[in-house]
Amino acid sequence: MEKRFAELLTLLGEVKDLEGAAAALSWDQQTYMPPQGAAARAQQLATLKEMAHTKFASDSIGELLGQLKPWAAQLPHDSFEASVVRVAERDYRKAIKVPAQLVSQLSQATAMGLDTWLKAKSASDFAAFMPSLQRIIDLKVQEAEALGYEGSRYDALLDAYEPQMRSGQVNELFEQLKQRLIPLVQAISERLDRVDDSFLHQHYPDRKQWDFGIHVLSDMGFDFRSGRQDRAVHPMTTRLGQGDVRQTTRIQEDFLPSSMFSTFHECGHALYEMGLAEEFTRTPLADGASLGVHESQSRMWENLIGRSFGFWRHYFPRLQRLFPTQLGQISLDAFYRAVNRVEPSLVRIEADEVTYNLHIFIRFELEQQMLSGQLAVQDLPEAWNGKMSSYLGVVPPNDSLGVLQDVHWSVGLVGYFPTYTLGNILSVQFLETAANDYPAALDHLAGENLLAIREWMKEHIHRHGRKFTMPELVQKVTGGPISVEPYLNYIERKYAAIYDL
Amino acid sequence: MEKRFAELLTLLGEVKDLEGAAAALSWDQQTYMPPQGAAARAQQLATLKEMAHTKFASDSIGELLGQLKPWAAQLPHDSFEASVVRVAERDYRKAIKVPAQLVSQLSQATAMGLDTWLKAKSASDFAAFMPSLQRIIDLKVQEAEALGYEGSRYDALLDAYEPQMRSGQVNELFEQLKQRLIPLVQAISERLDRVDDSFLHQHYPDRKQWDFGIHVLSDMGFDFRSGRQDRAVHPMTTRLGQGDVRQTTRIQEDFLPSSMFSTFHECGHALYEMGLAEEFTRTPLADGASLGVHESQSRMWENLIGRSFGFWRHYFPRLQRLFPTQLGQISLDAFYRAVNRVEPSLVRIEADEVTYNLHIFIRFELEQQMLSGQLAVQDLPEAWNGKMSSYLGVVPPNDSLGVLQDVHWSVGLVGYFPTYTLGNILSVQFLETAANDYPAALDHLAGENLLAIREWMKEHIHRHGRKFTMPELVQKVTGGPISVEPYLNYIERKYAAIYDL
């Protein structure tokens, strides 16, 4: 059986190589590719993804898994061998349900979709993006039907990002959040003038913002021999292979927090990928447990740490030295309050911690409606604006700041958005558990203490990759299931103090 | 048969997609990849190349070609269909001779070889590179044996870069060159003091060199929507797909010509790739006729144009404005003579036009000896230094400036070097033919005239891709076979004037 297992690893390794190549091509597409290269790149990505799918969903892998399953079942659940067989088998059962042609169509539609979206977004022209989005939604419906589901069609797609979660459970968690977040947003909305962040809207030169980001990345433990940061329209993180993790950022010179917090956010993802056990290389274990868990790491660094008072007690003096004209007269307390300013606004990735989840509720609801056929793609902008108005009380002046703001749908990520809020929920559960082990980390969040938090996360979460499912991991790490209580308590406590509630 | 041909195009397209993906991964490896990513990248490249090879050397392509060959033979020789079938069939016959495992071993050995070479070169440590090189030479010998040959083993490898040329013919052409180039170098060596280039060895800031290069690239017709320039240790050009051509450069701040002429050189390659007929996309026709023809374009822009008096009559004032301290007091004539200074030196890519070919003779001879088994890899540095001494009268002080200077062998390019000198020979034949059509291009080589030359080359050479072999193309364009006379006449005339011979 050891020989069969080695054969399996060889085949799985080739699949991972194709996926890694596709990741490299996608990264390049978003960073350095010249515009005329888009069509050829779409074709290449389609070919790579189709070949990866065909190779993975092959009879030879199916037969090996069939032979290895009884053997693996007798090994410890968390052994490398049992975990590879278990996770590969779960993926395999899903993969054989999707025809190779559909995979190829999806890949081509989404590669061209990205290109179309980039142009439509910059021209704020939803009509230009509509045919691409229609095509993608149609294909995702086909994919969901091919995969099958018990409850709603949405579940089939959600499972790709958040295995073992169902939209019913998500709706339940989100309802619990709404009950306390909406009153909180209303209470804060009556005292918006308590926090002034006008000084964050001055001119902050690109180069200095970049340098500050790189400095904090180093403190967080980002290994520049095993990764790099580049610029892209949409911040993202991707693993090209063992020892090669790339994150991107975009810098706005007229608003300091934008790049800073997205840099910390992406670094949370990057540290997860950098922290995977090395033996997982070229196996299906070499990824995060789920997108929610992945997001717990990025949101933790962005918000729980990056927007904490302790963090800025350490880093604000450095920022003041970099930007003496802009920040020299600003107190630490005023800066802390400014970067935690709450205000219902248009753009998700620039939203504050409190209103952020409302943006997610909107996307989650619209996706469910589009997939069930309740909402036509052409009616999407109106539906979007309607929900923005009712949840957040603001309406986008154009589609670039509205329905076109996110890259996700253009690249086929449908069913992905709820994982952001799941990540918010989990981030507090994980960090509070870490704080029990290492209280100093939370007391004084800087320099060496950032590394201590990173080490704790690596030890308890990162290195396990996909060995455990999200529910298993949450149980193992926190001793209980996913729960909104710690998150809501954290949010209410923090913002009551800032807004004198 | 049209349906069969369409099937062939689909299969060939998938092979090209894999090759394009591999090109993207190689480009990234040389530009942006973090160092710890090397091993995973080597593995990915090996997998991609093995899959491309397996897919191309498959029975399905063999059967289609067998069916299509009689049909294609009745079509015009230069029709798209006949050309695709003819060129694919030629490639296929070679490809089925090389086992997939050997392709994979070569790919992995050369990807790791590049990494080892980069480190060995910077440490000037040939011993560190030796095991990699030994492995590569062993595999290239296996490849040559698998491919088969009539005369010498070298021919099997040369054919990959210069189809239909044999090492016997190359030796003959090179002997003709030696008879007139060696006396010329000797004559010049007695009057080295006639040309002073000390002012080129001042400090020339990186950014301004970069900007000047970009300006000339634009004038030459480099399309930045379909390509880009980046930095890398070794200047190179690669096509990632239709509308996506990348070239690299490296800038030395203490020697102006280094980056400038390598930028023009790589742009010659890039314009060739940008000029291929669009219908060739995703077919085997989408490449240069041979490396010699490719090199004729790069050497033409680097030397015949880039080092001509007419070119600098136009561009020198701009260069003086960029570098007033360094060049403000220098006359156009002194500058022209300086960038054409001849002196036997250590590094091929910085060698002048006259001694350059001597560097090629050395590599060509050493390669032949290594492949035939006459020369052991461990004896290579000594053999290198010996030939440097006898051909050029100089001996490298270390291996970094000697046997480790070129990237080629580390990435498996054995049998490639002679194409540089073939390119020199062809460059003069092609440009003199163009000058018959368009004398003004040669009289005043600047701005719009650069574009006129580019258009002529595109019309007569670039757009044909691999439709014609090198001998066919040379006959078609110049009306005769490859010949050293025009090149030798050009060199002798130019340098007699500069050195008062």
Coordinates of N, CA and C in Angstrom, one line a residue, chain A residues 187-338:
Chain A
A187 N -27.0 53.3 16.5 CA -26.6 54.1 17.6 C -25.4 54.9 17.3
I188 N -24.4 54.3 16.6 CA -23.2 55.0 16.2 C -23.6 56.1 15.2
S189 N -24.5 55.8 14.3 CA -24.9 56.8 13.2 C -25.4 58.1 13.8
E190 N -25.9 58.0 15.0 CA -26.3 59.3 15.7 C -25.2 60.1 16.3
R191 N -24.0 59.5 16.3 CA -22.9 60.2 16.9 C -21.6 60.2 16.0
L192 N -21.9 60.2 14.7 CA -20.7 60.1 13.8 C -19.7 61.2 14.1
D193 N -20.1 62.3 14.5 CA -19.2 63.4 14.7 C -18.2 63.2 15.9
R194 N -18.4 62.1 16.7 CA -17.5 61.9 17.8 C -16.1 61.5 17.3
V195 N -16.0 61.0 16.0 CA -14.6 60.7 15.5 C -14.3 61.4 14.3
D196 N -13.2 62.1 14.3 CA -12.8 62.9 13.1 C -11.6 62.1 12.4
D197 N -11.8 61.8 11.1 CA -10.6 61.2 10.4 C -10.2 62.0 9.2
S198 N -10.5 63.3 9.3 CA -10.2 64.2 8.1 C -8.7 64.2 7.8
F199 N -7.9 64.1 8.9 CA -6.4 64.1 8.6 C -5.9 62.9 7.9
L200 N -6.7 61.8 7.8 CA -6.3 60.6 7.0 C -6.5 60.9 5.5
H201 N -7.2 61.9 5.2 CA -7.5 62.2 3.8 C -6.6 63.3 3.2
Q202 N -5.4 63.4 3.8 CA -4.4 64.3 3.2 C -3.6 63.5 2.1
H203 N -2.6 64.2 1.6 CA -1.7 63.5 0.6 C -0.6 62.7 1.3
Y204 N -0.6 61.4 1.2 CA 0.4 60.5 1.8 C 1.1 59.9 0.6
P205 N 2.4 60.3 0.4 CA 3.1 59.8 -0.8 C 3.2 58.3 -0.9
D206 N 3.0 57.8 -2.0 CA 3.0 56.4 -2.4 C 4.2 55.6 -1.8
R207 N 5.4 56.1 -2.0 CA 6.6 55.4 -1.7 C 6.7 55.2 -0.1
K208 N 6.3 56.2 0.6 CA 6.4 56.1 2.1 C 5.4 55.1 2.6
Q209 N 4.2 55.1 2.0 CA 3.2 54.1 2.4 C 3.7 52.7 2.1
W210 N 4.3 52.6 0.9 CA 4.8 51.2 0.5 C 5.8 50.8 1.6
D211 N 6.8 51.7 1.9 CA 7.8 51.3 2.8 C 7.3 51.0 4.2
F212 N 6.3 51.7 4.7 CA 5.8 51.4 6.0 C 5.1 50.0 6.0
G213 N 4.4 49.7 4.9 CA 3.8 48.4 4.8 C 4.8 47.3 4.8
I214 N 5.9 47.5 4.1 CA 7.0 46.5 4.1 C 7.6 46.3 5.5
H215 N 7.7 47.4 6.2 CA 8.3 47.3 7.5 C 7.4 46.4 8.5
V216 N 6.1 46.7 8.4 CA 5.2 45.9 9.3 C 5.1 44.5 8.8
L217 N 5.1 44.3 7.5 CA 5.1 42.9 7.0 C 6.3 42.1 7.6
S218 N 7.5 42.7 7.7 CA 8.6 42.1 8.2 C 8.4 41.7 9.7
D219 N 7.9 42.7 10.5 CA 7.6 42.4 11.9 C 6.6 41.3 12.1
M220 N 5.6 41.2 11.1 CA 4.6 40.2 11.2 C 5.2 38.8 10.9
G221 N 6.4 38.8 10.3 CA 7.0 37.5 10.0 C 6.9 37.1 8.5
F222 N 6.4 38.0 7.7 CA 6.4 37.7 6.2 C 7.8 37.5 5.8
D223 N 8.1 36.4 5.1 CA 9.4 36.0 4.7 C 9.6 36.4 3.2
F224 N 10.4 37.4 3.0 CA 10.6 37.9 1.7 C 11.5 37.0 0.8
R225 N 12.1 36.0 1.4 CA 12.8 35.0 0.6 C 11.7 34.0 0.0
S226 N 10.6 33.9 0.6 CA 9.5 33.0 0.2 C 8.3 33.7 -0.3
G227 N 8.4 34.9 -0.6 CA 7.2 35.6 -1.1 C 7.6 37.0 -1.5
R228 N 6.6 37.8 -2.0 CA 6.8 39.1 -2.4 C 5.4 39.9 -2.4
Q229 N 5.6 41.2 -2.4 CA 4.4 42.0 -2.5 C 4.5 42.8 -3.8
D230 N 3.4 42.9 -4.6 CA 3.4 43.7 -5.8 C 2.1 44.5 -5.8
R231 N 2.0 45.3 -6.8 CA 0.8 46.2 -6.9 C -0.2 45.5 -7.9
A232 N -1.5 45.7 -7.6 CA -2.6 45.2 -8.5 C -3.8 46.0 -8.2
V233 N -4.7 45.9 -9.2 CA -6.0 46.7 -9.0 C -6.7 46.2 -7.8
H234 N -6.7 44.9 -7.6 CA -7.5 44.3 -6.4 C -6.5 43.6 -5.5
P235 N -6.4 44.0 -4.3 CA -5.5 43.3 -3.4 C -5.8 41.8 -3.3
M236 N -4.8 40.9 -3.3 CA -5.1 39.5 -3.2 C -3.8 38.8 -2.8
T237 N -4.0 37.5 -2.4 CA -2.8 36.7 -2.0 C -2.9 35.3 -2.7
T238 N -1.8 34.8 -3.2 CA -1.9 33.5 -3.8 C -0.6 32.7 -3.6
R239 N -0.7 31.4 -3.5 CA 0.4 30.6 -3.3 C 0.8 29.9 -4.7
L240 N 2.0 30.2 -5.2 CA 2.4 29.7 -6.5 C 3.0 28.3 -6.3
G241 N 3.5 28.0 -5.1 CA 4.1 26.7 -4.8 C 4.8 26.9 -3.5
Q242 N 5.4 25.8 -3.0 CA 6.2 25.8 -1.8 C 7.3 26.9 -1.8
G243 N 7.3 27.7 -0.8 CA 8.3 28.8 -0.8 C 8.0 30.0 -1.7
D244 N 6.8 30.1 -2.2 CA 6.5 31.1 -3.1 C 5.0 31.6 -3.0
V245 N 4.9 32.6 -2.1 CA 3.6 33.2 -1.8 C 3.6 34.7 -2.2
R246 N 2.6 35.1 -3.0 CA 2.6 36.5 -3.5 C 1.4 37.2 -2.9
Q247 N 1.6 38.4 -2.4 CA 0.4 39.2 -2.1 C 0.5 40.5 -2.9
T248 N -0.7 41.2 -3.1 CA -0.7 42.4 -3.8 C -1.4 43.5 -3.0
T249 N -1.1 44.7 -3.3 CA -1.7 45.8 -2.6 C -1.9 47.0 -3.6
R250 N -2.7 47.9 -3.3 CA -2.9 49.1 -4.1 C -2.8 50.3 -3.2
I251 N -2.2 51.3 -3.6 CA -2.0 52.5 -2.7 C -2.8 53.7 -3.2
Q252 N -3.6 54.3 -2.3 CA -4.3 55.5 -2.6 C -3.5 56.6 -1.8
E253 N -3.1 57.6 -2.6 CA -2.3 58.6 -2.0 C -3.1 59.6 -1.1
D254 N -4.5 59.6 -1.4 CA -5.3 60.6 -0.7 C -6.1 60.0 0.5
F255 N -5.7 58.7 0.8 CA -6.4 58.1 2.0 C -5.5 57.1 2.6
L256 N -4.9 57.4 3.7 CA -3.9 56.5 4.3 C -4.3 55.1 4.6
P257 N -5.5 54.9 5.2 CA -5.7 53.5 5.7 C -5.9 52.5 4.6
S258 N -6.3 52.9 3.4 CA -6.6 51.9 2.4 C -5.6 50.9 2.2
S259 N -4.4 51.3 1.8 CA -3.3 50.3 1.5 C -2.8 49.7 2.8
M260 N -2.7 50.5 3.9 CA -2.1 49.9 5.1 C -2.9 48.7 5.6
F261 N -4.2 48.8 5.7 CA -5.0 47.7 6.3 C -5.1 46.6 5.3
S262 N -5.1 46.9 4.0 CA -5.2 45.8 3.1 C -3.9 45.0 3.0
T263 N -2.8 45.7 3.3 CA -1.5 45.1 3.4 C -1.5 44.1 4.6
F264 N -2.0 44.6 5.7 CA -2.0 43.7 6.9 C -2.9 42.5 6.6
H265 N -4.1 42.8 6.0 CA -5.1 41.8 5.7 C -4.4 40.7 4.8
E266 N -3.8 41.1 3.7 CA -3.3 40.1 2.8 C -2.1 39.3 3.4
C267 N -1.4 40.0 4.3 CA -0.3 39.3 5.0 C -0.9 38.2 5.9
G268 N -2.1 38.4 6.5 CA -2.7 37.3 7.2 C -2.9 36.1 6.4
H269 N -3.4 36.3 5.2 CA -3.5 35.2 4.2 C -2.1 34.6 3.9
A270 N -1.1 35.5 3.6 CA 0.2 35.0 3.2 C 0.9 34.2 4.3
L271 N 0.7 34.6 5.6 CA 1.3 33.9 6.7 C 0.7 32.5 6.8
Y272 N -0.6 32.4 6.6 CA -1.2 31.1 6.6 C -0.6 30.2 5.6
E273 N -0.4 30.7 4.3 CA 0.1 29.9 3.3 C 1.6 29.6 3.5
M274 N 2.3 30.5 4.1 CA 3.7 30.3 4.4 C 3.9 29.3 5.6
G275 N 2.9 29.2 6.4 CA 3.0 28.4 7.6 C 2.5 26.9 7.4
L276 N 2.1 26.6 6.2 CA 1.7 25.2 6.0 C 2.8 24.2 6.2
A277 N 2.6 23.1 6.7 CA 3.6 22.1 6.9 C 4.3 21.8 5.6
E278 N 5.6 21.7 5.6 CA 6.4 21.6 4.3 C 6.0 20.2 3.6
E279 N 5.7 19.2 4.5 CA 5.4 17.9 3.9 C 4.1 17.9 3.0
F280 N 3.3 18.9 3.2 CA 2.1 19.0 2.4 C 2.3 19.4 1.0
T281 N 3.5 19.9 0.7 CA 3.8 20.4 -0.7 C 3.3 19.4 -1.7
R282 N 2.7 19.9 -2.7 CA 2.2 19.1 -3.9 C 1.2 18.0 -3.5
T283 N 0.5 18.3 -2.3 CA -0.7 17.4 -2.0 C -1.9 18.3 -1.8
P284 N -3.1 17.7 -1.7 CA -4.3 18.6 -1.5 C -4.3 19.2 -0.1
L285 N -3.5 18.8 0.8 CA -3.5 19.3 2.1 C -2.9 20.7 2.1
A286 N -2.2 21.1 1.1 CA -1.5 22.4 1.0 C -2.4 23.5 0.7
D287 N -3.3 23.8 1.6 CA -4.2 24.9 1.5 C -4.9 25.2 2.8
G288 N -5.6 26.3 2.9 CA -6.3 26.6 4.2 C -7.4 25.6 4.5
A289 N -7.8 25.5 5.7 CA -8.9 24.5 6.1 C -10.2 24.9 5.4
S290 N -10.4 26.2 5.3 CA -11.6 26.7 4.6 C -11.3 28.2 4.3
L291 N -12.1 28.8 3.5 CA -11.9 30.3 3.3 C -12.3 31.1 4.6
G292 N -13.2 30.6 5.3 CA -13.6 31.3 6.6 C -12.4 31.3 7.5
V293 N -11.7 30.1 7.6 CA -10.5 30.1 8.5 C -9.4 31.0 7.9
H294 N -9.3 30.9 6.6 CA -8.3 31.8 6.0 C -8.6 33.2 6.3
E295 N -9.8 33.6 6.2 CA -10.2 35.0 6.4 C -10.1 35.3 7.9
S296 N -10.2 34.4 8.8 CA -10.0 34.7 10.2 C -8.6 35.2 10.4
Q297 N -7.7 34.7 9.6 CA -6.3 35.1 9.8 C -6.1 36.6 9.2
S298 N -6.7 36.8 8.1 CA -6.5 38.1 7.5 C -7.2 39.2 8.3
R299 N -8.5 38.9 8.7 CA -9.3 39.9 9.5 C -8.6 40.1 10.8
M300 N -8.0 39.1 11.4 CA -7.4 39.2 12.7 C -6.2 40.2 12.6
W301 N -5.4 40.1 11.6 CA -4.3 41.0 11.4 C -4.7 42.4 11.0
E302 N -5.7 42.4 10.2 CA -6.2 43.7 9.7 C -6.9 44.5 10.9
N303 N -7.8 43.8 11.6 CA -8.7 44.5 12.6 C -8.3 44.3 14.0
L304 N -8.3 43.0 14.5 CA -8.1 42.8 15.9 C -6.7 43.3 16.3
I305 N -5.7 43.1 15.4 CA -4.4 43.6 15.8 C -4.1 44.9 15.1
G306 N -4.3 45.0 13.8 CA -4.0 46.2 13.0 C -4.7 47.5 13.5
R307 N -6.0 47.3 14.0 CA -6.7 48.5 14.4 C -6.8 48.5 16.0
S308 N -5.9 47.9 16.6 CA -5.9 47.9 18.1 C -5.1 49.1 18.7
F309 N -5.4 49.5 19.9 CA -4.6 50.5 20.5 C -3.2 50.1 20.7
G310 N -3.0 48.9 21.2 CA -1.6 48.4 21.5 C -0.7 48.5 20.3
F311 N -1.3 48.1 19.1 CA -0.5 48.1 17.9 C 0.0 49.5 17.6
W312 N -0.9 50.5 17.7 CA -0.5 51.8 17.3 C 0.3 52.5 18.3
R313 N 0.2 52.1 19.6 CA 1.1 52.6 20.6 C 2.5 52.4 20.2
H314 N 2.8 51.2 19.5 CA 4.1 50.9 19.0 C 4.4 51.6 17.7
Y315 N 3.5 51.5 16.7 CA 3.8 51.9 15.4 C 3.5 53.4 15.0
F316 N 2.6 54.1 15.8 CA 2.3 55.4 15.5 C 3.5 56.4 15.4
P317 N 4.4 56.3 16.4 CA 5.6 57.2 16.3 C 6.3 57.0 15.0
R318 N 6.5 55.8 14.5 CA 7.1 55.6 13.2 C 6.4 56.3 12.1
L319 N 5.1 56.1 12.1 CA 4.2 56.7 11.1 C 4.3 58.3 11.2
Q320 N 4.4 58.8 12.4 CA 4.6 60.2 12.5 C 5.9 60.7 11.9
R321 N 6.9 59.9 12.1 CA 8.2 60.3 11.6 C 8.2 60.3 10.0
L322 N 7.4 59.3 9.5 CA 7.3 59.2 8.0 C 6.5 60.4 7.4
F323 N 5.5 60.8 8.2 CA 4.5 61.8 7.7 C 4.4 62.9 8.7
P324 N 5.5 63.6 9.0 CA 5.5 64.7 10.0 C 4.5 65.8 9.8
T325 N 4.3 66.2 8.5 CA 3.4 67.3 8.2 C 2.0 66.8 8.4
Q326 N 1.7 65.6 8.0 CA 0.3 65.1 8.1 C -0.1 64.7 9.5
L327 N 0.8 64.1 10.2 CA 0.5 63.5 11.5 C 1.2 64.0 12.7
G328 N 2.1 64.9 12.5 CA 2.9 65.4 13.6 C 2.1 66.0 14.8
Q329 N 1.0 66.6 14.5 CA 0.2 67.2 15.5 C -1.0 66.3 16.0
I330 N -1.0 65.1 15.5 CA -2.1 64.2 15.9 C -1.7 63.4 17.1
S331 N -2.7 63.2 18.0 CA -2.4 62.4 19.2 C -2.6 60.9 18.9
L332 N -2.0 60.0 19.6 CA -2.2 58.6 19.4 C -3.6 58.2 19.6
D333 N -4.3 58.8 20.6 CA -5.7 58.5 20.8 C -6.6 58.9 19.6
A334 N -6.3 60.1 19.1 CA -7.1 60.6 17.9 C -6.8 59.7 16.7
F335 N -5.6 59.2 16.5 CA -5.3 58.4 15.4 C -6.0 57.0 15.6
Y336 N -5.9 56.5 16.8 CA -6.6 55.2 17.0 C -8.1 55.3 16.7
R337 N -8.7 56.4 17.2 CA -10.1 56.6 16.9 C -10.4 56.8 15.4
A338 N -9.5 57.5 14.8 CA -9.8 57.8 13.3 C -9.7 56.5 12.5

